[in-house]
Coordinates of C-alpha atoms and ligand atoms in Angstrom, one line a residue:
M1 CA -0.8 57.8 55.2
S2 CA -2.4 55.9 58.2
E3 CA -3.4 52.8 56.4
F4 CA -3.5 49.8 58.3
L5 CA -2.0 46.6 56.7
P6 CA -2.8 43.6 59.1
G7 CA 0.2 41.8 59.9
L8 CA 2.4 44.7 58.6
E9 CA 2.5 42.7 55.2
G10 CA 4.6 44.8 52.9
V11 CA 5.6 47.6 55.2
A12 CA 8.9 48.6 55.5
A13 CA 9.8 48.9 59.0
T14 CA 13.9 49.4 58.6
K15 CA 16.6 49.4 56.3
S16 CA 19.1 46.6 56.7
A17 CA 22.1 45.3 54.7
I18 CA 22.1 42.0 56.8
S19 CA 20.0 39.4 54.6
F20 CA 17.9 39.3 51.4
I21 CA 14.8 37.3 50.3
D22 CA 13.7 36.7 46.9
G23 CA 10.5 34.9 47.7
E24 CA 9.4 34.3 44.0
K25 CA 12.8 32.9 43.4
G26 CA 13.1 31.2 46.6
L27 CA 16.5 32.8 47.4
L28 CA 18.2 33.9 50.6
S29 CA 21.5 35.3 50.9
Y30 CA 23.6 36.5 54.4
R31 CA 25.4 39.9 53.1
G32 CA 25.7 39.0 49.8
Y33 CA 26.4 35.3 50.1
S34 CA 23.9 32.6 49.1
L35 CA 22.7 30.5 51.7
E36 CA 23.5 27.2 49.7
T37 CA 27.2 28.3 49.4
L38 CA 27.3 29.1 53.3
A39 CA 25.8 25.9 54.2
E40 CA 28.4 24.3 51.8
N41 CA 31.4 26.0 52.9
S42 CA 30.9 28.1 56.1
T43 CA 30.3 27.3 59.7
F44 CA 28.4 28.7 62.5
E45 CA 31.0 30.8 63.8
E46 CA 32.3 32.3 60.6
T47 CA 28.8 33.0 59.4
T48 CA 27.9 34.5 62.9
L49 CA 31.0 37.0 62.3
L50 CA 29.9 37.6 58.5
L51 CA 26.4 38.5 59.9
L52 CA 27.8 41.0 62.8
Q53 CA 30.8 42.3 60.7
G54 CA 29.4 42.5 57.1
E55 CA 32.6 40.8 55.9
L56 CA 33.9 37.0 55.9
P57 CA 36.5 37.0 58.5
T58 CA 40.4 36.6 58.2
A59 CA 41.6 33.5 59.8
K60 CA 43.0 35.4 62.5
E61 CA 39.3 37.2 63.3
L62 CA 37.9 33.6 63.2
S63 CA 40.1 32.3 65.5
D64 CA 40.0 35.0 68.1
F65 CA 36.2 35.1 68.1
T66 CA 36.2 31.4 68.2
K67 CA 38.5 31.5 71.5
Q68 CA 36.5 34.3 72.8
L69 CA 33.1 32.2 72.6
R70 CA 34.6 29.1 73.8
S71 CA 36.2 30.8 76.8
Q72 CA 32.5 31.8 77.6
Y73 CA 30.8 28.6 77.4
R74 CA 30.5 28.3 81.0
I75 CA 27.7 29.5 83.0
K76 CA 27.7 31.5 85.8
Y77 CA 27.1 29.4 89.0
H78 CA 24.3 31.8 90.4
I79 CA 22.5 31.5 86.9
R80 CA 22.7 27.5 87.3
E81 CA 21.4 27.8 90.9
M82 CA 18.2 30.0 89.7
M83 CA 18.0 27.3 86.8
R84 CA 17.7 24.5 89.7
H85 CA 14.5 26.1 91.2
F86 CA 12.6 26.3 87.8
P87 CA 9.7 23.8 87.5
S88 CA 10.8 20.8 85.9
T89 CA 7.5 21.1 83.7
G90 CA 8.9 24.4 82.2
H91 CA 9.4 24.7 78.6
P92 CA 12.7 25.3 77.1
M93 CA 11.6 28.8 75.8
D94 CA 10.2 30.0 78.9
M95 CA 13.6 28.8 80.6
L96 CA 15.9 30.2 78.1
Q97 CA 13.8 33.5 78.3
T98 CA 14.2 33.8 81.7
A99 CA 18.1 32.7 82.1
V100 CA 19.0 35.1 79.0
S101 CA 17.1 38.0 80.7
S102 CA 18.7 37.6 84.1
L103 CA 22.0 37.5 82.6
G104 CA 21.5 41.2 82.2
M105 CA 21.8 41.4 86.2
F106 CA 25.3 39.7 86.0
Y107 CA 26.8 41.8 83.2
P108 CA 25.6 45.3 83.6
G109 CA 26.8 48.6 81.6
N110 CA 24.1 49.3 79.3
E111 CA 24.4 53.1 80.4
C112 CA 26.8 53.2 77.8
L113 CA 23.9 53.1 75.3
T114 CA 23.2 56.6 74.8
G115 CA 22.2 59.4 72.1
A116 CA 20.4 58.6 68.8
D117 CA 22.6 57.3 66.5
T118 CA 25.6 55.3 68.5
C119 CA 26.5 53.1 71.4
G120 CA 29.2 55.2 73.6
D121 CA 31.2 52.0 74.4
L122 CA 31.7 49.6 71.6
Q123 CA 33.7 47.1 73.2
Y124 CA 30.4 46.6 75.5
V125 CA 28.6 45.8 72.3
R126 CA 31.2 43.5 71.2
N127 CA 31.5 41.6 74.7
M128 CA 27.8 41.6 75.3
T129 CA 27.2 39.9 71.9
V130 CA 29.9 37.1 72.4
N131 CA 28.5 36.6 75.9
I132 CA 25.2 35.9 74.6
I133 CA 25.9 34.0 71.6
A134 CA 28.3 31.5 73.8
S135 CA 25.6 31.3 76.8
M136 CA 22.6 30.1 74.5
A137 CA 23.6 26.7 73.5
P138 CA 25.2 25.9 77.2
L139 CA 22.0 27.2 78.8
V140 CA 19.6 24.9 76.6
A141 CA 21.6 21.6 76.8
M142 CA 21.8 22.3 80.7
W143 CA 18.2 22.3 81.1
Q144 CA 17.8 19.0 79.3
H145 CA 19.8 17.2 82.4
M146 CA 18.5 19.7 85.2
R147 CA 14.9 19.3 84.1
T148 CA 15.3 15.7 84.6
G149 CA 17.1 16.0 87.9
Y150 CA 20.7 15.5 86.7
D151 CA 23.8 17.7 87.1
P152 CA 24.4 19.4 83.7
I153 CA 27.3 18.3 81.6
E154 CA 30.2 20.6 81.7
P155 CA 31.0 22.4 78.2
R156 CA 34.3 21.7 76.6
E157 CA 36.4 24.6 75.0
D158 CA 38.2 22.5 72.4
L159 CA 34.8 22.1 70.4
S160 CA 32.6 24.0 68.3
V161 CA 29.3 25.7 69.1
A162 CA 27.7 22.7 67.1
E163 CA 29.9 20.0 68.9
N164 CA 29.7 21.5 72.3
L165 CA 25.5 21.8 72.2
L166 CA 25.7 17.7 71.1
Y167 CA 28.3 17.0 73.7
M168 CA 26.4 18.9 76.4
F169 CA 23.1 17.1 75.2
T170 CA 24.5 13.7 75.2
G171 CA 27.6 13.7 77.2
K172 CA 29.1 12.1 74.3
E173 CA 31.4 13.5 71.3
A174 CA 29.2 13.8 68.3
D175 CA 30.0 11.7 65.2
P176 CA 31.4 14.1 62.4
L177 CA 28.2 13.8 60.5
M178 CA 26.0 14.6 63.3
A179 CA 28.3 17.7 64.0
K180 CA 28.2 18.7 60.6
I181 CA 24.3 18.6 60.1
M182 CA 24.0 20.4 63.3
D183 CA 26.5 23.0 62.2
V184 CA 24.5 23.5 58.7
C185 CA 21.0 23.7 60.9
L186 CA 22.6 26.6 62.8
V187 CA 23.7 28.2 59.8
L188 CA 20.5 28.1 58.4
H189 CA 18.7 29.4 61.3
A190 CA 20.9 32.4 61.8
E191 CA 19.3 35.0 60.1
H192 CA 16.1 35.7 57.9
T193 CA 15.3 39.3 57.6
L194 CA 12.9 41.0 59.5
N195 CA 10.7 38.1 60.7
A196 CA 8.5 38.4 63.8
S197 CA 11.2 37.8 66.4
T198 CA 13.8 40.2 64.8
F199 CA 11.2 43.2 64.7
S200 CA 10.7 42.2 68.3
A201 CA 14.4 42.6 69.1
L202 CA 14.7 46.1 66.8
V203 CA 11.6 47.7 68.9
S204 CA 13.2 46.6 72.3
G205 CA 16.6 47.8 71.1
S206 CA 15.3 50.9 69.8
T207 CA 14.8 51.8 73.3
L208 CA 18.3 51.1 74.4
A209 CA 17.3 48.4 76.5
T210 CA 20.1 46.2 77.5
P211 CA 20.9 43.3 74.7
Y212 CA 19.7 40.4 77.4
S213 CA 16.4 42.2 77.2
V214 CA 16.6 42.5 73.5
I215 CA 17.1 38.8 73.1
S216 CA 14.9 37.8 75.5
S217 CA 12.0 39.8 74.0
A218 CA 13.0 38.0 70.4
I219 CA 13.1 34.5 72.3
G220 CA 9.6 35.3 73.6
T221 CA 8.3 36.2 70.4
L222 CA 10.1 33.2 68.5
S223 CA 8.3 30.8 70.9
G224 CA 4.8 31.3 69.2
P225 CA 3.7 28.1 67.0
L226 CA 3.3 30.5 64.1
H227 CA 6.9 31.1 64.3
G228 CA 9.6 29.2 65.7
G229 CA 7.3 27.0 67.7
A230 CA 6.1 25.2 64.2
N231 CA 9.1 22.6 64.3
S232 CA 8.1 20.5 67.1
R233 CA 4.5 20.5 65.8
V234 CA 5.8 19.1 62.6
V235 CA 7.3 16.1 64.2
E236 CA 4.2 15.7 66.2
M237 CA 1.9 15.7 63.1
L238 CA 4.1 13.3 60.9
K239 CA 4.0 11.0 64.2
E240 CA 0.1 11.4 64.2
I241 CA -0.4 10.8 60.3
G242 CA 1.7 7.7 61.0
S243 CA 2.5 6.6 57.3
A244 CA 2.8 7.7 53.9
D245 CA -0.4 5.8 52.9
N246 CA -2.4 7.7 55.7
A247 CA -1.2 11.2 54.4
E248 CA -3.7 11.9 51.9
K249 CA -6.6 11.3 53.9
W250 CA -5.0 13.0 57.0
I251 CA -4.2 16.2 55.2
D252 CA -7.8 16.4 53.3
N253 CA -9.5 16.0 56.5
A254 CA -7.2 18.7 58.2
L255 CA -7.8 21.1 55.3
A256 CA -11.6 20.5 55.5
N257 CA -11.4 21.4 59.2
K258 CA -9.5 24.7 58.3
E259 CA -6.4 23.6 60.0
V260 CA -3.0 24.5 59.5
I261 CA -0.5 22.2 58.0
W262 CA 2.6 22.6 60.3
G263 CA 5.8 23.4 58.4
M264 CA 4.2 24.5 55.3
G265 CA 3.7 28.3 54.3
H266 CA 5.6 31.4 54.9
R267 CA 5.0 34.7 54.3
E268 CA 7.9 35.8 52.3
Y269 CA 8.2 32.5 50.1
K270 CA 5.8 31.9 47.4
V271 CA 7.8 28.6 46.5
K272 CA 10.1 26.1 48.6
D273 CA 11.8 27.7 51.3
P274 CA 15.8 27.4 50.1
R275 CA 16.3 26.0 53.9
A276 CA 13.6 23.3 53.4
T277 CA 15.6 22.3 50.1
I278 CA 18.9 22.1 52.0
L279 CA 17.3 20.3 54.9
H280 CA 15.6 17.9 52.8
K281 CA 18.6 16.8 51.2
L282 CA 20.5 16.6 54.4
V283 CA 18.0 14.3 55.7
S284 CA 18.3 12.2 52.5
E285 CA 22.1 11.9 53.1
L286 CA 21.6 10.8 56.6
I287 CA 19.4 8.1 55.2
E288 CA 21.9 7.0 52.8
D289 CA 24.7 7.3 55.3
R290 CA 23.2 5.0 58.1
G291 CA 19.8 3.4 56.6
S292 CA 18.2 4.6 59.7
S293 CA 14.8 4.3 61.2
L294 CA 14.1 8.0 59.6
D295 CA 12.7 6.0 56.7
T296 CA 9.0 5.9 57.9
T297 CA 8.9 9.7 59.0
F298 CA 10.8 11.0 55.9
E299 CA 8.4 8.9 53.9
T300 CA 5.6 10.3 55.5
A301 CA 6.8 13.9 55.3
M302 CA 7.9 13.3 51.5
K303 CA 4.1 12.4 50.9
V304 CA 2.8 15.3 53.0
E305 CA 5.0 17.6 50.8
E306 CA 3.7 16.1 47.8
I307 CA -0.2 16.6 48.8
C308 CA 0.7 19.8 50.0
E309 CA 2.0 21.2 46.6
D310 CA -1.2 19.6 44.9
R311 CA -3.7 21.0 47.4
L312 CA -1.9 24.3 48.6
G313 CA 0.6 25.0 45.8
H314 CA -1.7 27.5 44.1
K315 CA -1.6 29.7 47.5
G316 CA 2.3 29.7 47.2
V317 CA 2.4 27.4 50.3
Y318 CA 5.2 25.0 50.2
P319 CA 7.3 23.8 53.0
N320 CA 9.0 26.3 55.3
V321 CA 12.3 25.6 57.0
D322 CA 10.5 24.0 60.1
F323 CA 9.3 21.0 57.8
Y324 CA 12.4 19.0 57.9
S325 CA 14.7 20.6 60.8
G326 CA 12.5 18.8 63.6
I327 CA 13.3 15.4 61.8
L328 CA 16.9 15.9 61.6
Y329 CA 16.9 17.0 65.5
A330 CA 15.0 14.0 66.7
E331 CA 17.3 11.8 64.9
M332 CA 20.3 13.5 67.0
G333 CA 18.0 12.3 70.2
I334 CA 17.0 16.0 71.0
P335 CA 13.3 16.2 72.5
A336 CA 10.7 18.1 70.4
D337 CA 10.1 20.7 72.8
Q338 CA 13.7 21.6 72.5
F339 CA 13.7 22.2 68.9
T340 CA 12.7 25.9 69.2
A341 CA 15.2 26.7 71.5
L342 CA 17.7 25.4 69.1
F343 CA 16.2 27.7 66.6
A344 CA 17.1 30.5 69.3
V345 CA 20.6 29.6 69.5
A346 CA 21.1 29.9 65.7
R347 CA 19.1 33.2 65.7
S348 CA 21.0 34.7 68.3
A349 CA 23.6 35.6 65.6
G350 CA 21.0 37.6 63.6
W351 CA 18.8 39.4 66.3
L352 CA 22.3 40.6 67.5
A353 CA 23.4 41.6 64.1
H354 CA 20.2 43.7 63.6
W355 CA 20.7 45.1 67.2
R356 CA 23.8 46.8 66.3
E357 CA 22.5 47.7 63.2
Q358 CA 19.6 49.4 65.2
I359 CA 21.7 51.3 67.8
S360 CA 24.0 52.6 65.2
D361 CA 21.6 54.7 63.7
N362 CA 18.8 54.7 66.1
R363 CA 15.1 55.9 66.4
I364 CA 12.6 54.9 69.0
Y365 CA 10.2 52.9 67.2
R366 CA 6.7 54.4 67.8
P367 CA 4.0 53.3 65.1
T368 CA 0.9 54.8 65.0
Q369 CA -2.8 53.0 65.0
I370 CA -6.1 53.5 63.5
Y371 CA -8.6 54.4 66.7
T372 CA -11.9 52.3 66.6
G373 CA -13.4 53.1 69.8
S374 CA -15.8 55.4 71.4
D375 CA -16.1 59.2 71.1
L376 CA -15.5 61.4 74.3
R377 CA -18.2 61.0 76.6
D378 CA -19.1 61.8 79.9
Y379 CA -18.1 59.5 83.1
V380 CA -21.0 58.4 84.9
S381 CA -20.8 57.8 88.7
L382 CA -20.6 54.3 89.9
A383 CA -24.1 54.8 91.9
D384 CA -25.8 56.1 88.3
R385 CA -24.9 52.9 86.2
T386 CA -27.9 50.9 85.5
S387 CA -26.4 47.8 83.5
Ligands
LIG401 N1 -1.7 24.9 56.0 C1 -2.9 25.4 55.7 N2 -3.4 26.8 54.8 C2 -2.3 27.5 54.6 C3 -1.2 27.2 55.4 C4 -0.8 26.0 56.1 N3 0.3 25.8 56.8 N4 -0.6 28.3 55.2 C5 -1.0 29.3 54.8 N5 -2.1 28.5 54.3 C6 -3.3 29.2 53.5 C7 -4.0 30.3 54.5 O1 -5.2 29.7 55.0 C8 -4.7 31.4 53.2 O2 -5.7 30.7 52.6 P1 -7.1 31.4 52.0 O3 -6.3 32.4 50.9 O4 -8.0 30.4 51.4 O5 -7.5 32.1 53.2 C9 -3.5 31.4 52.4 O6 -2.7 30.2 52.4 C10 -2.5 32.5 52.7 O7 -2.2 32.6 53.9 P2 -1.9 33.3 55.3 O8 -2.4 32.9 56.6 O9 -2.6 34.6 54.7 O10 -0.4 33.6 55.1 P3 0.4 34.4 56.2 O11 1.6 35.0 55.5 O12 -0.3 35.4 57.1 O13 1.0 33.3 57.3 C11 2.3 31.4 57.9 C12 2.2 32.7 57.1 C13 3.7 31.0 58.3 C14 2.0 32.2 59.4 C15 1.3 30.5 57.6 O14 1.9 30.1 56.5 C16 1.1 29.3 59.0 O15 0.4 29.4 59.7 N6 2.1 28.0 58.5 C17 2.0 27.1 59.4 C18 2.9 27.4 60.7 C19 4.6 27.4 60.4 O16 4.9 26.3 59.7 N7 5.2 28.3 60.7 C20 6.7 28.5 60.5 C21 7.1 29.8 59.7 S1 8.8 29.4 59.3

């Protein structure tokens, strides 16, 4: 019964109807729709409703949800004042975790989360879901300006989540291709079964903590370099490699020193991550559209992929979602230390879908352990301890 499996690999910790991965075939679906189909046809707003509700929304449901989201882009004055006192060197993920948990003080009401199997107030669940998803992108974009000593840019209710995110970052309306790419990035990162941060959200949710605590736990878990933090490391790594010609030597040296190649490998996929395939295509499209300075980075990335396939493919290690996402964000003018925060913006949809699934049929998480410590022994008073 109590076999220990490091990293809980292969252990089913919940039942879920939200998303599905076939790691051998490289397939990912949300609520039964393939990710390729959603990336092609859907939007972040529609995908979010699909994740939350289980079905594609009607036009009226989507329009109501979009209106609600947009009406809550604005962040409360006191949260903004609190952010002014954060150190400008603070990491965006630490800022986001702190700001999201502080929202809980401004939007109380979790006393309605009671009992084993349901939430007493579905309106609370819906309102908090909208409030958190609407707040994430503005918080991230506001911090970009505040940490450099400027006032944040006010959100615009006539823009989608992706458009408003880019607008609040740059102060300019994004061109349609960039806005579309950002929207696809949000769709691709919105959900991914029971990864470390989602598991963290489930554990917090199972105690009936507020959704703000649930999401701030998940943000903290996502921040680690083995999870969401890998995308900024990829861009740093590609910069260090410098050119496609240098890739082989650099990778062989890193592998000889037992270092990880950032953006490679995934517990679930034994082939190329389908999200990496979609992002790879988007980078190619962007280069084709504007013949940009991305060329060198992209060429280096493709060479790294080729060499890693040769050196690591037999272990089932291929590019994951983080391998190409950083290249796109850098092209949008977003600093590397903000990439993981963008991941969190998107993943808030999946985390909240899992939170809602958890509290609708809840049992507190309380796993066991295999004790490896000492047998019961006598207490020795301080005076009698020799060494
Ligand atoms: N670079 C080099 N070797 C890698 C590797 C990488 N990025 N990812 C996995 N491997 C190797 C491991 O060293 C191990 O080799 P071994 O069998 O000779 O010891 C083998 O592949 C299996 O890897 P393992 O560490 O058991 O996989 P995991 O499921 O525990 O870890 C990750 C998955 C994602 C943590 C791991 O692949 C990784 O660290 N990747 C880099 C970080 C990253 O990009 N994370 C974002 C994930 S979306």
